[in-house]
mmCIF file of C-alpha atoms in Angstrom:
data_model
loop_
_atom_site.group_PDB
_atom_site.id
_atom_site.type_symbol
_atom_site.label_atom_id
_atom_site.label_comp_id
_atom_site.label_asym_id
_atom_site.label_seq_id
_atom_site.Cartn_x
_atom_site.Cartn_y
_atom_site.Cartn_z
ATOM 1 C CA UNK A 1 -20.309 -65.717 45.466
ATOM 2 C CA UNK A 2 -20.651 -67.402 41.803
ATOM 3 C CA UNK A 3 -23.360 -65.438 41.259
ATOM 4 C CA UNK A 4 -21.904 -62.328 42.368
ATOM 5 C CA UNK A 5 -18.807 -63.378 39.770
ATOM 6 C CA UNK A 6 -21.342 -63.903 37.196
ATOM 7 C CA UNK A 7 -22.659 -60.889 37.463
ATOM 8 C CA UNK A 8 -19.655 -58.766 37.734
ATOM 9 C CA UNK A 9 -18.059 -60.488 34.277
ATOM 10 C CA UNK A 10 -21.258 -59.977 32.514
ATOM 11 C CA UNK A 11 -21.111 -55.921 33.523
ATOM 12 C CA UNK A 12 -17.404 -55.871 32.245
ATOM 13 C CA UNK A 13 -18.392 -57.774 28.818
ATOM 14 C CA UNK A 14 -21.556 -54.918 28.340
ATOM 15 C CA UNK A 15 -18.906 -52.036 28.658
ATOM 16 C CA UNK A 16 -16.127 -53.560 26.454
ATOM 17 C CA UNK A 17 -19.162 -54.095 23.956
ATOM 18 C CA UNK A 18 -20.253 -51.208 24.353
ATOM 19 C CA UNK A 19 -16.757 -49.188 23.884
ATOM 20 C CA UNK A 20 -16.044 -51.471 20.810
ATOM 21 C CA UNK A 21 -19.492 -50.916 19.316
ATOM 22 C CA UNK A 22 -18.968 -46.906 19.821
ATOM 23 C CA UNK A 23 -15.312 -46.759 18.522
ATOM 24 C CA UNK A 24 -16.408 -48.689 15.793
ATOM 25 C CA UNK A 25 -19.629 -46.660 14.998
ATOM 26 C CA UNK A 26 -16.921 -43.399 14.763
ATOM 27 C CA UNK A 27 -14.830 -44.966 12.926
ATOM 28 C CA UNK A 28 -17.498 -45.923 10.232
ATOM 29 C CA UNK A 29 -18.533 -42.494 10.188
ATOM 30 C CA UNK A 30 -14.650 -40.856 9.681
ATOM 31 C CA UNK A 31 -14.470 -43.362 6.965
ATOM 32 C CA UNK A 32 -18.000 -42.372 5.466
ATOM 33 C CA UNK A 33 -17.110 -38.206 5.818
ATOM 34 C CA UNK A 34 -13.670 -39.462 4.059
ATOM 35 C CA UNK A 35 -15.775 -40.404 0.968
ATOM 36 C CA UNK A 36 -17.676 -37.968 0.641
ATOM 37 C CA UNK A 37 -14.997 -35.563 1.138
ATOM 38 C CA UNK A 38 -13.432 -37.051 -2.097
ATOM 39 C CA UNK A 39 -16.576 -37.509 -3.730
ATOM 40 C CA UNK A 40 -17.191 -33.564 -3.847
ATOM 41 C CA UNK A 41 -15.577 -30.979 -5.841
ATOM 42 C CA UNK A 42 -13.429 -28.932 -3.089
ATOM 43 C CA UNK A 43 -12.313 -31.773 -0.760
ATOM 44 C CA UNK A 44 -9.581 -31.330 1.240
ATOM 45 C CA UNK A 45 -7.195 -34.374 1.789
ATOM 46 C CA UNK A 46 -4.723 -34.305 4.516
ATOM 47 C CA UNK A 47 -1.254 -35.663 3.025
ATOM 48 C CA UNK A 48 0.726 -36.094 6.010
ATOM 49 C CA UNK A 49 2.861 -38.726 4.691
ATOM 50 C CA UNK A 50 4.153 -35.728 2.023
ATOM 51 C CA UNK A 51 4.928 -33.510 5.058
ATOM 52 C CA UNK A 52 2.992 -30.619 7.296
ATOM 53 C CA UNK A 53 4.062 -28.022 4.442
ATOM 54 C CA UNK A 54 1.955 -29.310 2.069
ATOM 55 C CA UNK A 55 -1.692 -29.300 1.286
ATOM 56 C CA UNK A 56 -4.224 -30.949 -1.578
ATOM 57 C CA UNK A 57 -7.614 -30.203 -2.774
ATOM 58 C CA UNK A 58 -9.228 -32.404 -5.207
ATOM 59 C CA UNK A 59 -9.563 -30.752 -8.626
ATOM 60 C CA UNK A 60 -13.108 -30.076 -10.379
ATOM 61 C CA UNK A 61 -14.042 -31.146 -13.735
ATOM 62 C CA UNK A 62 -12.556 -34.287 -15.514
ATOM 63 C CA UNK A 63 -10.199 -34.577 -12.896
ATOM 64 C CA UNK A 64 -11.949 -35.156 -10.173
ATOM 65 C CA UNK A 65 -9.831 -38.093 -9.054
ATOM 66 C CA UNK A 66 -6.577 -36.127 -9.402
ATOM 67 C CA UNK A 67 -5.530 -34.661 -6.231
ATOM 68 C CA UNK A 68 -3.744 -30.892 -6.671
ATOM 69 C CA UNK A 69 -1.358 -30.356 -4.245
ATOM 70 C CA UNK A 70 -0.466 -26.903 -3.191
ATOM 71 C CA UNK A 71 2.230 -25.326 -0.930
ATOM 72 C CA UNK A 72 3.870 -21.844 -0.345
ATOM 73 C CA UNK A 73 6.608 -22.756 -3.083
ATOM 74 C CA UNK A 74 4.008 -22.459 -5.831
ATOM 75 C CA UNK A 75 4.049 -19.875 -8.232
ATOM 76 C CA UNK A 76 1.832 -17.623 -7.163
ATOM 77 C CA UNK A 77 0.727 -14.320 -9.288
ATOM 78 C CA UNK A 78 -0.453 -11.139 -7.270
ATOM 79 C CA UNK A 79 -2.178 -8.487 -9.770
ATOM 80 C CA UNK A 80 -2.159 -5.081 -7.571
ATOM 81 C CA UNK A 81 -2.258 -1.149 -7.851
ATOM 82 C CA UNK A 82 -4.425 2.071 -6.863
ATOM 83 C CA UNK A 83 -8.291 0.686 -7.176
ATOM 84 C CA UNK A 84 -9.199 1.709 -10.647
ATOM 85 C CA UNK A 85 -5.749 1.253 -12.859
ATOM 86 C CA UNK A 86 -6.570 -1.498 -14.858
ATOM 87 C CA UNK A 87 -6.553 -4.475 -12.266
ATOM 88 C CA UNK A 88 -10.091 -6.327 -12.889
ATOM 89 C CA UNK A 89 -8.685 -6.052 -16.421
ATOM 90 C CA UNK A 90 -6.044 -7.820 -16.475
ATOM 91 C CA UNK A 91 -6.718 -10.479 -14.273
ATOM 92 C CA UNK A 92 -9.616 -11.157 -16.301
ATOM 93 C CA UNK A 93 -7.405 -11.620 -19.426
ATOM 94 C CA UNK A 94 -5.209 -13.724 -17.682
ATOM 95 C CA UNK A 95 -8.021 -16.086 -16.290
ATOM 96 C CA UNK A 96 -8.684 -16.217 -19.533
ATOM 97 C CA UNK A 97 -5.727 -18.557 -20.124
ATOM 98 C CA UNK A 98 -6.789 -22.153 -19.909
ATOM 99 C CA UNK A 99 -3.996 -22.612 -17.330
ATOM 100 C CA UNK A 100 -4.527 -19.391 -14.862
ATOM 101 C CA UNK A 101 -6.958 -19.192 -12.287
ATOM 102 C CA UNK A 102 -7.141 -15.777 -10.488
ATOM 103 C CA UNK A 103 -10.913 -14.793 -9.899
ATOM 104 C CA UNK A 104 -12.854 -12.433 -7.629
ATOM 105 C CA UNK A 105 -11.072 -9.928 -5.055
ATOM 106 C CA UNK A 106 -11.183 -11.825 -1.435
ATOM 107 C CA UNK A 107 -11.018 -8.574 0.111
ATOM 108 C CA UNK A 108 -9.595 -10.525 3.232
ATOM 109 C CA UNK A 109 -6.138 -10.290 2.173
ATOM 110 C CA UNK A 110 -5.076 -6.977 2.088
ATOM 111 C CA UNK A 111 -7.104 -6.162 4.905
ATOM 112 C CA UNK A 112 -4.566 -9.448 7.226
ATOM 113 C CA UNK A 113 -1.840 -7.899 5.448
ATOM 114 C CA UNK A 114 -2.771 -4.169 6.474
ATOM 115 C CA UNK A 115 -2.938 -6.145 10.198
ATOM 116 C CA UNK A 116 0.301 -7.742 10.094
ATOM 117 C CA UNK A 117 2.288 -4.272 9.065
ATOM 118 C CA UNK A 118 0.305 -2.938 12.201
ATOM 119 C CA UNK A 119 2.072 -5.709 14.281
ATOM 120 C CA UNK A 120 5.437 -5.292 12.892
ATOM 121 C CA UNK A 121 5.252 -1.045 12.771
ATOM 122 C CA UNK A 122 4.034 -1.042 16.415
ATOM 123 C CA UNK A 123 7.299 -1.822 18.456
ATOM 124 C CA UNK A 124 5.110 -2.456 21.956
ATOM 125 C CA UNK A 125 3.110 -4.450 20.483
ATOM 126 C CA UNK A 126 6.340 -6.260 18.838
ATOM 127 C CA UNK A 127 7.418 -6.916 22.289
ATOM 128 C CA UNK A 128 4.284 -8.334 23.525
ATOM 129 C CA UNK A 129 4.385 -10.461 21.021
ATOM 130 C CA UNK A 130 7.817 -11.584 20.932
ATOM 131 C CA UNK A 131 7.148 -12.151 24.755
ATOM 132 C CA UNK A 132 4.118 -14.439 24.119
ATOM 133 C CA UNK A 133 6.093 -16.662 21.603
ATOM 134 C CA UNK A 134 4.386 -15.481 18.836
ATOM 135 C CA UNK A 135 7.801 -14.446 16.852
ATOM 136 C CA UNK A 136 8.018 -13.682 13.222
ATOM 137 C CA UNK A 137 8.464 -16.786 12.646
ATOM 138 C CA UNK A 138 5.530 -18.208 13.879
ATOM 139 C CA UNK A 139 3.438 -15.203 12.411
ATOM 140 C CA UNK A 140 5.000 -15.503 8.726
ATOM 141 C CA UNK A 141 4.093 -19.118 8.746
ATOM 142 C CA UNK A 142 0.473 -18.622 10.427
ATOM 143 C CA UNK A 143 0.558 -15.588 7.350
ATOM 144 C CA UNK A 144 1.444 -17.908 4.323
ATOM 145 C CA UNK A 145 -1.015 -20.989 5.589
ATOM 146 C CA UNK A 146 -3.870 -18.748 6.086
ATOM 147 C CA UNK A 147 -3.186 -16.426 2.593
ATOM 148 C CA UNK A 148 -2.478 -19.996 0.514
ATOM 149 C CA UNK A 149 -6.314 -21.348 2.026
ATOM 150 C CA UNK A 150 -7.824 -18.205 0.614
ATOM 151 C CA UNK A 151 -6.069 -18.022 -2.756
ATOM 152 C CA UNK A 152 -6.531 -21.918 -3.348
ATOM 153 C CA UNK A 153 -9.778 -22.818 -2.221
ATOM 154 C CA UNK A 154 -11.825 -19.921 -3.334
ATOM 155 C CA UNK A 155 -11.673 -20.919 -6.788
ATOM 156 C CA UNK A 156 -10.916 -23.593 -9.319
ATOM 157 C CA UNK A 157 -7.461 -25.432 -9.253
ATOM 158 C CA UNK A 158 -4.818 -24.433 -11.959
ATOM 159 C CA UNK A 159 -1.323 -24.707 -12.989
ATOM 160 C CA UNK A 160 -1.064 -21.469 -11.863
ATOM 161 C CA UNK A 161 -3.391 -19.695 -9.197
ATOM 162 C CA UNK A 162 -3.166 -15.536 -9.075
ATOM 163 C CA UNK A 163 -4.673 -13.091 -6.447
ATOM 164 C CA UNK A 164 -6.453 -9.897 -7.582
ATOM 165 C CA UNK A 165 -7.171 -7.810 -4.309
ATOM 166 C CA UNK A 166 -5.823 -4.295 -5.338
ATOM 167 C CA UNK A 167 -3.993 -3.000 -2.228
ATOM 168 C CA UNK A 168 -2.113 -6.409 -1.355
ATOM 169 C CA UNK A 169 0.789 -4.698 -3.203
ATOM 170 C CA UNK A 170 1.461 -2.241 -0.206
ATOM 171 C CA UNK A 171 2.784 -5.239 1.429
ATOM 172 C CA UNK A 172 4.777 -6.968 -1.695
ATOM 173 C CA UNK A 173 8.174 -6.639 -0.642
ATOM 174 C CA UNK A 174 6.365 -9.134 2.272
ATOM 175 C CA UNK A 175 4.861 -11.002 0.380
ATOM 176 C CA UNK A 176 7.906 -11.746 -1.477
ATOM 177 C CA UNK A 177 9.892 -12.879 1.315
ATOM 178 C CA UNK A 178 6.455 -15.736 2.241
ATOM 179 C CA UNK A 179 6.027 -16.958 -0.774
ATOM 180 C CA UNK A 180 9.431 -17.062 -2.716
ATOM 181 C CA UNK A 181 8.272 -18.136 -6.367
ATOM 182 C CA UNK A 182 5.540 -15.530 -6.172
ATOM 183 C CA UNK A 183 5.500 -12.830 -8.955
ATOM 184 C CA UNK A 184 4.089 -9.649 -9.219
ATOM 185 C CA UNK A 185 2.130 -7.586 -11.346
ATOM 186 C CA UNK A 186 1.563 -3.766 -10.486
ATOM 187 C CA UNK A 187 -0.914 -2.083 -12.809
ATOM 188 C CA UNK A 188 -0.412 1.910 -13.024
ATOM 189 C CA UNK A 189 -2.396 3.979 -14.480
ATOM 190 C CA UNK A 190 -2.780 7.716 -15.009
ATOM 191 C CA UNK A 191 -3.865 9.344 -11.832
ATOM 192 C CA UNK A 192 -6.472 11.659 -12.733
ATOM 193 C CA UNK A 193 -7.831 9.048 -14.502
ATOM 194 C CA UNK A 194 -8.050 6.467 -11.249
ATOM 195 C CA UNK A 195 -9.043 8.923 -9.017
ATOM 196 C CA UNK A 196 -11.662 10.074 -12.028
ATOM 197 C CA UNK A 197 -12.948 6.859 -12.430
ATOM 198 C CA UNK A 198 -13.130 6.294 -8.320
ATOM 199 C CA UNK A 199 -14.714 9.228 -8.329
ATOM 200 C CA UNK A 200 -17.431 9.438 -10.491
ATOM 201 C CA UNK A 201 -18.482 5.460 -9.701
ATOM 202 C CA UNK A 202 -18.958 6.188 -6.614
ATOM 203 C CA UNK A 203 -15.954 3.411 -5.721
ATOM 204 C CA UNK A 204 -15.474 4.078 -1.980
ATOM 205 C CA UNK A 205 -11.670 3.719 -0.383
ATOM 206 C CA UNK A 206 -10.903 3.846 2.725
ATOM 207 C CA UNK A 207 -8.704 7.458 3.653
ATOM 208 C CA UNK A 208 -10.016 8.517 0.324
ATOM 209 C CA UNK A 209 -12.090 11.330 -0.024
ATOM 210 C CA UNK A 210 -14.993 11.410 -3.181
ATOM 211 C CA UNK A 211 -15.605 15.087 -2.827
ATOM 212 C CA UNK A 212 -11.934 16.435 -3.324
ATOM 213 C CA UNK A 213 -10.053 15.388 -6.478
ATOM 214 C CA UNK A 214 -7.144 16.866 -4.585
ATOM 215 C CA UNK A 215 -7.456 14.842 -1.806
ATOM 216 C CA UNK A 216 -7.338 11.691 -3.791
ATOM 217 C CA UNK A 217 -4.985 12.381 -5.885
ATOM 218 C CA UNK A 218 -2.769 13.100 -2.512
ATOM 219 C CA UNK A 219 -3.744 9.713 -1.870
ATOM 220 C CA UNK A 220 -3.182 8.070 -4.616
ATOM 221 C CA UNK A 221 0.371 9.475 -5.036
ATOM 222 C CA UNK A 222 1.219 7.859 -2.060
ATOM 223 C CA UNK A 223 -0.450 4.859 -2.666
ATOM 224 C CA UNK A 224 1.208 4.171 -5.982
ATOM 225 C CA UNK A 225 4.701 5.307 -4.629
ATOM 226 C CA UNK A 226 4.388 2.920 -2.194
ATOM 227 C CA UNK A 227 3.784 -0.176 -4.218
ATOM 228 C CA UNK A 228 6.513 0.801 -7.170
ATOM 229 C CA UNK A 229 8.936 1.072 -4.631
ATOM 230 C CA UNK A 230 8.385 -2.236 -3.999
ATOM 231 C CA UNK A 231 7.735 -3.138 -7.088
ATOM 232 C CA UNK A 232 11.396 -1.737 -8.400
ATOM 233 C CA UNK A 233 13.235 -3.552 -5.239
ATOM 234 C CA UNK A 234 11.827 -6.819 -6.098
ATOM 235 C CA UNK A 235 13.790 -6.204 -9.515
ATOM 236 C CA UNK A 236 12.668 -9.543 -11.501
ATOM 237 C CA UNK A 237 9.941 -10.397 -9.350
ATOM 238 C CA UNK A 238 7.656 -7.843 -10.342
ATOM 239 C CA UNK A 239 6.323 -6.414 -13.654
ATOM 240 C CA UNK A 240 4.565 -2.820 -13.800
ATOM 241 C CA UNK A 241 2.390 -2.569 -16.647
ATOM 242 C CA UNK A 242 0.681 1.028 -17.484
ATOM 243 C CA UNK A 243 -3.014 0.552 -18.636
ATOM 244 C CA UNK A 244 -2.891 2.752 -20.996
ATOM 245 C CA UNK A 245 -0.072 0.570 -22.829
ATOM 246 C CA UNK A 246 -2.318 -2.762 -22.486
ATOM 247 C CA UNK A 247 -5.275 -1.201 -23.699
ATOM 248 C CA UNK A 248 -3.168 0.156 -26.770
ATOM 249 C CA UNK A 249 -1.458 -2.872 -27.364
ATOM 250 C CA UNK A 250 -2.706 -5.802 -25.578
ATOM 251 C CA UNK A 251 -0.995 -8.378 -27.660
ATOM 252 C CA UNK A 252 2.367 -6.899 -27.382
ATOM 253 C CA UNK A 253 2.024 -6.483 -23.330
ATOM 254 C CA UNK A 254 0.070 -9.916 -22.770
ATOM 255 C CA UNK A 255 3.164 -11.704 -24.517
ATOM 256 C CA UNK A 256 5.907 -9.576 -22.244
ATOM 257 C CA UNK A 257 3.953 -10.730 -19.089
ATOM 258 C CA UNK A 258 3.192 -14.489 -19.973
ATOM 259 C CA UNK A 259 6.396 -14.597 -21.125
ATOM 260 C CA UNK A 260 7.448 -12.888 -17.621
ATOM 261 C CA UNK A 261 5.127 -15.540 -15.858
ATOM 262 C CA UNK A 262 6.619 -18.312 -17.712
ATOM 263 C CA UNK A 263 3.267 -19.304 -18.895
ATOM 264 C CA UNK A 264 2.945 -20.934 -22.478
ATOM 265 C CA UNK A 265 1.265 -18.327 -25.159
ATOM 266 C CA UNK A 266 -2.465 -18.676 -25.461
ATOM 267 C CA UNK A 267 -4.844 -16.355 -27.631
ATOM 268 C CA UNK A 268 -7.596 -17.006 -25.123
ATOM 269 C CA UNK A 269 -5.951 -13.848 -23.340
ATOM 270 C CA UNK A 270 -6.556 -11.873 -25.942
ATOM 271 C CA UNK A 271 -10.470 -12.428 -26.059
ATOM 272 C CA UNK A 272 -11.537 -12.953 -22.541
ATOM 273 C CA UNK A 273 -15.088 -11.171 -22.973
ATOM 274 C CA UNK A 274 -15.763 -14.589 -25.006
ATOM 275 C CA UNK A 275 -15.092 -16.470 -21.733
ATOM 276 C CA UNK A 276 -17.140 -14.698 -18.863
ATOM 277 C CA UNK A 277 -19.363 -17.014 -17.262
ATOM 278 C CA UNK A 278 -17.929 -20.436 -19.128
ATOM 279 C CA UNK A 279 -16.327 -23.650 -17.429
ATOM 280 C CA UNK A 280 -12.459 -23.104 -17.274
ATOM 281 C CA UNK A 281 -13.158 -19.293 -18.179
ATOM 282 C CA UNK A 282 -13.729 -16.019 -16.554
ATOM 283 C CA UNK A 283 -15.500 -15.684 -13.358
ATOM 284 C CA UNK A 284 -17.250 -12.333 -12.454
ATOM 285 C CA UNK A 285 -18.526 -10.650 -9.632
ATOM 286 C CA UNK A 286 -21.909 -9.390 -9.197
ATOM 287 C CA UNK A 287 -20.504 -6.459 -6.749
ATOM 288 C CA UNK A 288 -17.492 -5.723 -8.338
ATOM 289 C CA UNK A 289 -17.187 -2.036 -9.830
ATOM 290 C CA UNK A 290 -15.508 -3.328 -13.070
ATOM 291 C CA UNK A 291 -18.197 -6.011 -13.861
ATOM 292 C CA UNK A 292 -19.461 -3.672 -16.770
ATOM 293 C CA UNK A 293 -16.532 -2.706 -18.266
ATOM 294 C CA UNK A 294 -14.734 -6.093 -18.542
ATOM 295 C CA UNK A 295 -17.413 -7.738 -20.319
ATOM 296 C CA UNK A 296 -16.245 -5.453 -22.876
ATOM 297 C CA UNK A 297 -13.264 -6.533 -25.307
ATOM 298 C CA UNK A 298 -9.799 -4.349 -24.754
ATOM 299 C CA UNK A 299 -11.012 -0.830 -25.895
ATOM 300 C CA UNK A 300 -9.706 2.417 -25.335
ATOM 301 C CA UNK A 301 -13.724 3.757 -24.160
ATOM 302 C CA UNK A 302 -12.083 5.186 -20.701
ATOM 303 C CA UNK A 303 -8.826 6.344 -21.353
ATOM 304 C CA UNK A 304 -9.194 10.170 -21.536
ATOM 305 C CA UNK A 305 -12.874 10.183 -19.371
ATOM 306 C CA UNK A 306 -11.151 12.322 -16.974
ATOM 307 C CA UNK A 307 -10.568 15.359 -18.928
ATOM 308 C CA UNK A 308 -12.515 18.452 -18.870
ATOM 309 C CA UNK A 309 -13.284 16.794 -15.505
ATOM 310 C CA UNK A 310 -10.805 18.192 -13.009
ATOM 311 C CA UNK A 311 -10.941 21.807 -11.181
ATOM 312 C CA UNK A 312 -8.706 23.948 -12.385
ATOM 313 C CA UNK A 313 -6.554 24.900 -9.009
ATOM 314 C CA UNK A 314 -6.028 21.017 -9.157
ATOM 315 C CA UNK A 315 -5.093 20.938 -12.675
ATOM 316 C CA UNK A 316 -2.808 23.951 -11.894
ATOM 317 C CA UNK A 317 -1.157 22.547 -9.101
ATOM 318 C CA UNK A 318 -0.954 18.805 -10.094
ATOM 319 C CA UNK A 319 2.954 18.258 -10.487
ATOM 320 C CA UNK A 320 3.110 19.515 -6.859
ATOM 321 C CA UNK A 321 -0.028 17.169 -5.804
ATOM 322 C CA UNK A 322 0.835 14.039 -7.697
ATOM 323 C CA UNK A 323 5.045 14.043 -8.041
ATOM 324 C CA UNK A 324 4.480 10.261 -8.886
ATOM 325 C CA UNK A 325 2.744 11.335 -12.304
ATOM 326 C CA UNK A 326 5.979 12.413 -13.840
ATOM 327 C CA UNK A 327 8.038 9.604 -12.449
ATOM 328 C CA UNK A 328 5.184 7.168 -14.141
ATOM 329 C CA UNK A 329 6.081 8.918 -17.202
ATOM 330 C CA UNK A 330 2.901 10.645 -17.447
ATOM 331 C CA UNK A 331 3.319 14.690 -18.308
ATOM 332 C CA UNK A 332 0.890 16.050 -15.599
ATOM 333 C CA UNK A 333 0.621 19.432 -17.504
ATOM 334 C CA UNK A 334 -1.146 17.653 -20.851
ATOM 335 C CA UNK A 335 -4.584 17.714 -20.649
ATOM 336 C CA UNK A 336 -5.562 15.553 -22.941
ATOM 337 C CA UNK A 337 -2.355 13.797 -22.893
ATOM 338 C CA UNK A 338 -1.021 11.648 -25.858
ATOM 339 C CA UNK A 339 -1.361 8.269 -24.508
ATOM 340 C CA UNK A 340 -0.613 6.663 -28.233
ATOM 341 C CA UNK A 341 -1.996 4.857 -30.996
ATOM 342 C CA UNK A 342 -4.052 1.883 -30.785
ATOM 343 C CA UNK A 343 -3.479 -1.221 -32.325
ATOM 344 C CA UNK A 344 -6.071 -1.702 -35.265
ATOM 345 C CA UNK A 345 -7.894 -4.475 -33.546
ATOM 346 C CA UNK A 346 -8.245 -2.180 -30.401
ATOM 347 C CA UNK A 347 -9.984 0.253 -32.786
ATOM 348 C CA UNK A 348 -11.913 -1.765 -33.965
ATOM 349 C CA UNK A 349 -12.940 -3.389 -30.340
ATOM 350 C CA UNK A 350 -14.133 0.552 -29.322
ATOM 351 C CA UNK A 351 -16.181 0.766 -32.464
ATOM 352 C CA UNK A 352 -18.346 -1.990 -31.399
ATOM 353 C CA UNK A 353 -18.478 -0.802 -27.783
ATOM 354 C CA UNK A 354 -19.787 2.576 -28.938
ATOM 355 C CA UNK A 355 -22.482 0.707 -30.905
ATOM 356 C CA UNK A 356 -23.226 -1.264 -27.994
ATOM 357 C CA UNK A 357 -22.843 -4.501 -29.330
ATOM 358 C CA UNK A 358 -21.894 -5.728 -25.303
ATOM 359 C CA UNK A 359 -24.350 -6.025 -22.742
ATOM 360 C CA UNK A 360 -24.435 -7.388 -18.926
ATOM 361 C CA UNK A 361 -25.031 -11.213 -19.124
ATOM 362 C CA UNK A 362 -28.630 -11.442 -17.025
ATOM 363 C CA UNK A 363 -26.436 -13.745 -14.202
ATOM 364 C CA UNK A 364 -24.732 -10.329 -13.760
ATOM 365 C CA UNK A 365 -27.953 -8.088 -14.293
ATOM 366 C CA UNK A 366 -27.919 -7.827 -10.221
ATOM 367 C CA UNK A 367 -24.842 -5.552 -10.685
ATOM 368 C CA UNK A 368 -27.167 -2.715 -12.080
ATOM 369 C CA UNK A 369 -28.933 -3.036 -9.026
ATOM 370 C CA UNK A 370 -26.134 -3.310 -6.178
ATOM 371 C CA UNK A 371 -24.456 -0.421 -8.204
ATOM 372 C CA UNK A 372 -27.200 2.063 -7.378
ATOM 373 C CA UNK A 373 -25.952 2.050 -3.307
ATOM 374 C CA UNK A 374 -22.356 2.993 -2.531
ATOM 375 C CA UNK A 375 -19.807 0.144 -2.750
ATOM 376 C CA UNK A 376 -18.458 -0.376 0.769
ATOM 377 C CA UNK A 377 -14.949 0.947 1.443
ATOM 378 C CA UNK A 378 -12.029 -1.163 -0.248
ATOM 379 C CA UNK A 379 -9.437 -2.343 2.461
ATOM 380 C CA UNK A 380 -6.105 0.349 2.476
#
């Protein structure tokens, strides 16, 4: 019977070990993927003593220690507009600003976005929805998690983080309402010279068709009347720049929008083909349509490619095709049309250009490459 005791406390000592040893063993290894977690550039700390709407990364750099904390109250910048109006452009010469961090297109967005306008167009499928518990509520805060991941973590930390994904600005007046600090900027541009450019590079969008200038600029019209709608009902949330006048005058329009921004003045803006590829600089992609032309300094190169280029039924019947030209301020009957006078600096960018003084940096010489197969389709 002793024995039997014995044996029966000696059992129940081996499994409490056993359970101690194992909990103990996790433990260790929580507290081991902890370190490393902070020891890497990236890491993602959960703060829940600073409450479930906010979120850290650690930063990169000399501040590795420094945790950056991020929530859907930040200021946010979204750079949109027809594919081909200047974006890549000006996102580039505003990651050029020490304190902006905007990088790549994640393509992801605006195609979520272009999901969640599905949802909310669709009344049956509103119902369903509503039915299941999955209200607008729960969907707008599901939206603004999942965008703020994206945005933050697919780049470097900054004072102030910006998303360049063209078509995002269909959805601004959305967006808006998500993120309320957020600010907008909606690049136009001449529409025979977007649809031109899409065009001849081969720059696949989805609905658009390459082998009907008329079709696209149909398209684009209602593309672009879409987002300055938007843009003009967010009032002083959002900023429409024409490329034209940024190319002409980039000093002038980079101090309007910093100053729009409420981001300090910084020449760096001014010169970002001196940044590509540095620490803290500009970040390229290798797939990206504008690679080639944003290595460039601000030049006027591509402003008036389009003409000669056009049919002439199109050219004939453009103020019926493309309405939104004259509302742009753009006189759809000049062809060439007076864009304006560049600043001398601007002249003196395109002389270089011509000479060829800027090349693709060989860490983007796969571009030449990837460019000779058709881009697949941009999200609409």
């Amino acid at each position: 019977m002793i024995g039997k005791l014995k044996q029966n406390l000696l059992v129940a000592c081996l499994v409490i070990s056993s359970v101690t040893v194992f909990y103990l063993g996790r433990h260790a290894m929580e507290c081991h993927h902890r370190i490393e977690e902070r020891s890497q550039p990236g890491g993602v700390l959960p703060l829940s003593a600073m409450g479930g709407s906010m979120r850290t990364t650690l930063r990169t750099g000399q501040n590795l220690s420094t945790p950056f904390v991020y929530n859907k109250d930040m200021p946010l910048i979204f750079i949109g507009g027809v594919p081909r109006s200047g974006t890549t452009l000006m996102r580039a010469m505003l990651d050029a600003h020490p304190e902006v961090r905007c990088g790549e297109e994640t393509r992801v967005i605006p195609r979520i976005l272009a999901m969640k306008q599905m949802w909310s167009r669709s009344g049956r499928e509103k119902m369903r929805l509503d039915e299941a518990g999955v209200t607008d509520e729960v969907l707008d805060a599901a939206m603004q998690a999942f965008l703020l991941e994206i945005i933050v973590k697919h780049g470097e930390p900054a004072n102030f983080l910006c998303n360049k994904d063209p078509f995002a600005l269909k959805s601004l007046s959305y967006l808006a309402k998500i993120f309320p600090r957020a600010k907008f900027v909606l690049m136009i541009r001449d529409g025979r010279a977007s649809v031109h450019s899409m065009i001849s590079r081969k720059v696949t969008i989805a609905g658009f068709d390459l082998g009907s200038y008329r079709d696209c600029l149909t398209k684009w019209n209602r593309a672009i009347e879409t987002m300055y709608t938007q843009c003009l009902e967010a009032a002083d949330k959002c900023l429409p720049v024409h490329y034209e006048q940024l190319v002409l005058h980039p000093e002038k329009w980079m101090r309007t929008l910093l100053k729009f921004l409420d981001i300090p003045w910084n020449d760096a803006v001014l010169h970002h083909e001196e940044l590509i590829g540095k620490a803290g600089g500009v970040s390229l992609s290798k797939v990206e349509r504008s690679t080639d032309q944003v290595i460039k300094p601000v030049n006027v190169e591509a402003l008036s490619k389009w003409v000669g280029k056009i049919p002439a039924d199109v050219l004939r019947d453009m103020p019926v095709i493309a309405p939104m030209l004259s509302r742009l301020g753009y006189d759809p009957h000049a062809n060439p049309p007076n864009y304006g006078r560049p600043d001398p600096k601007v002249l003196d960018n395109t002389r270089r250009v011509f000479k060829g003084e800027f090349q693709l940096p060989d860490f983007l010489r796969e571009q030449s490459q990837l460019q000779k197969s058709p881009e697949k389709p941009n999200p609409s």
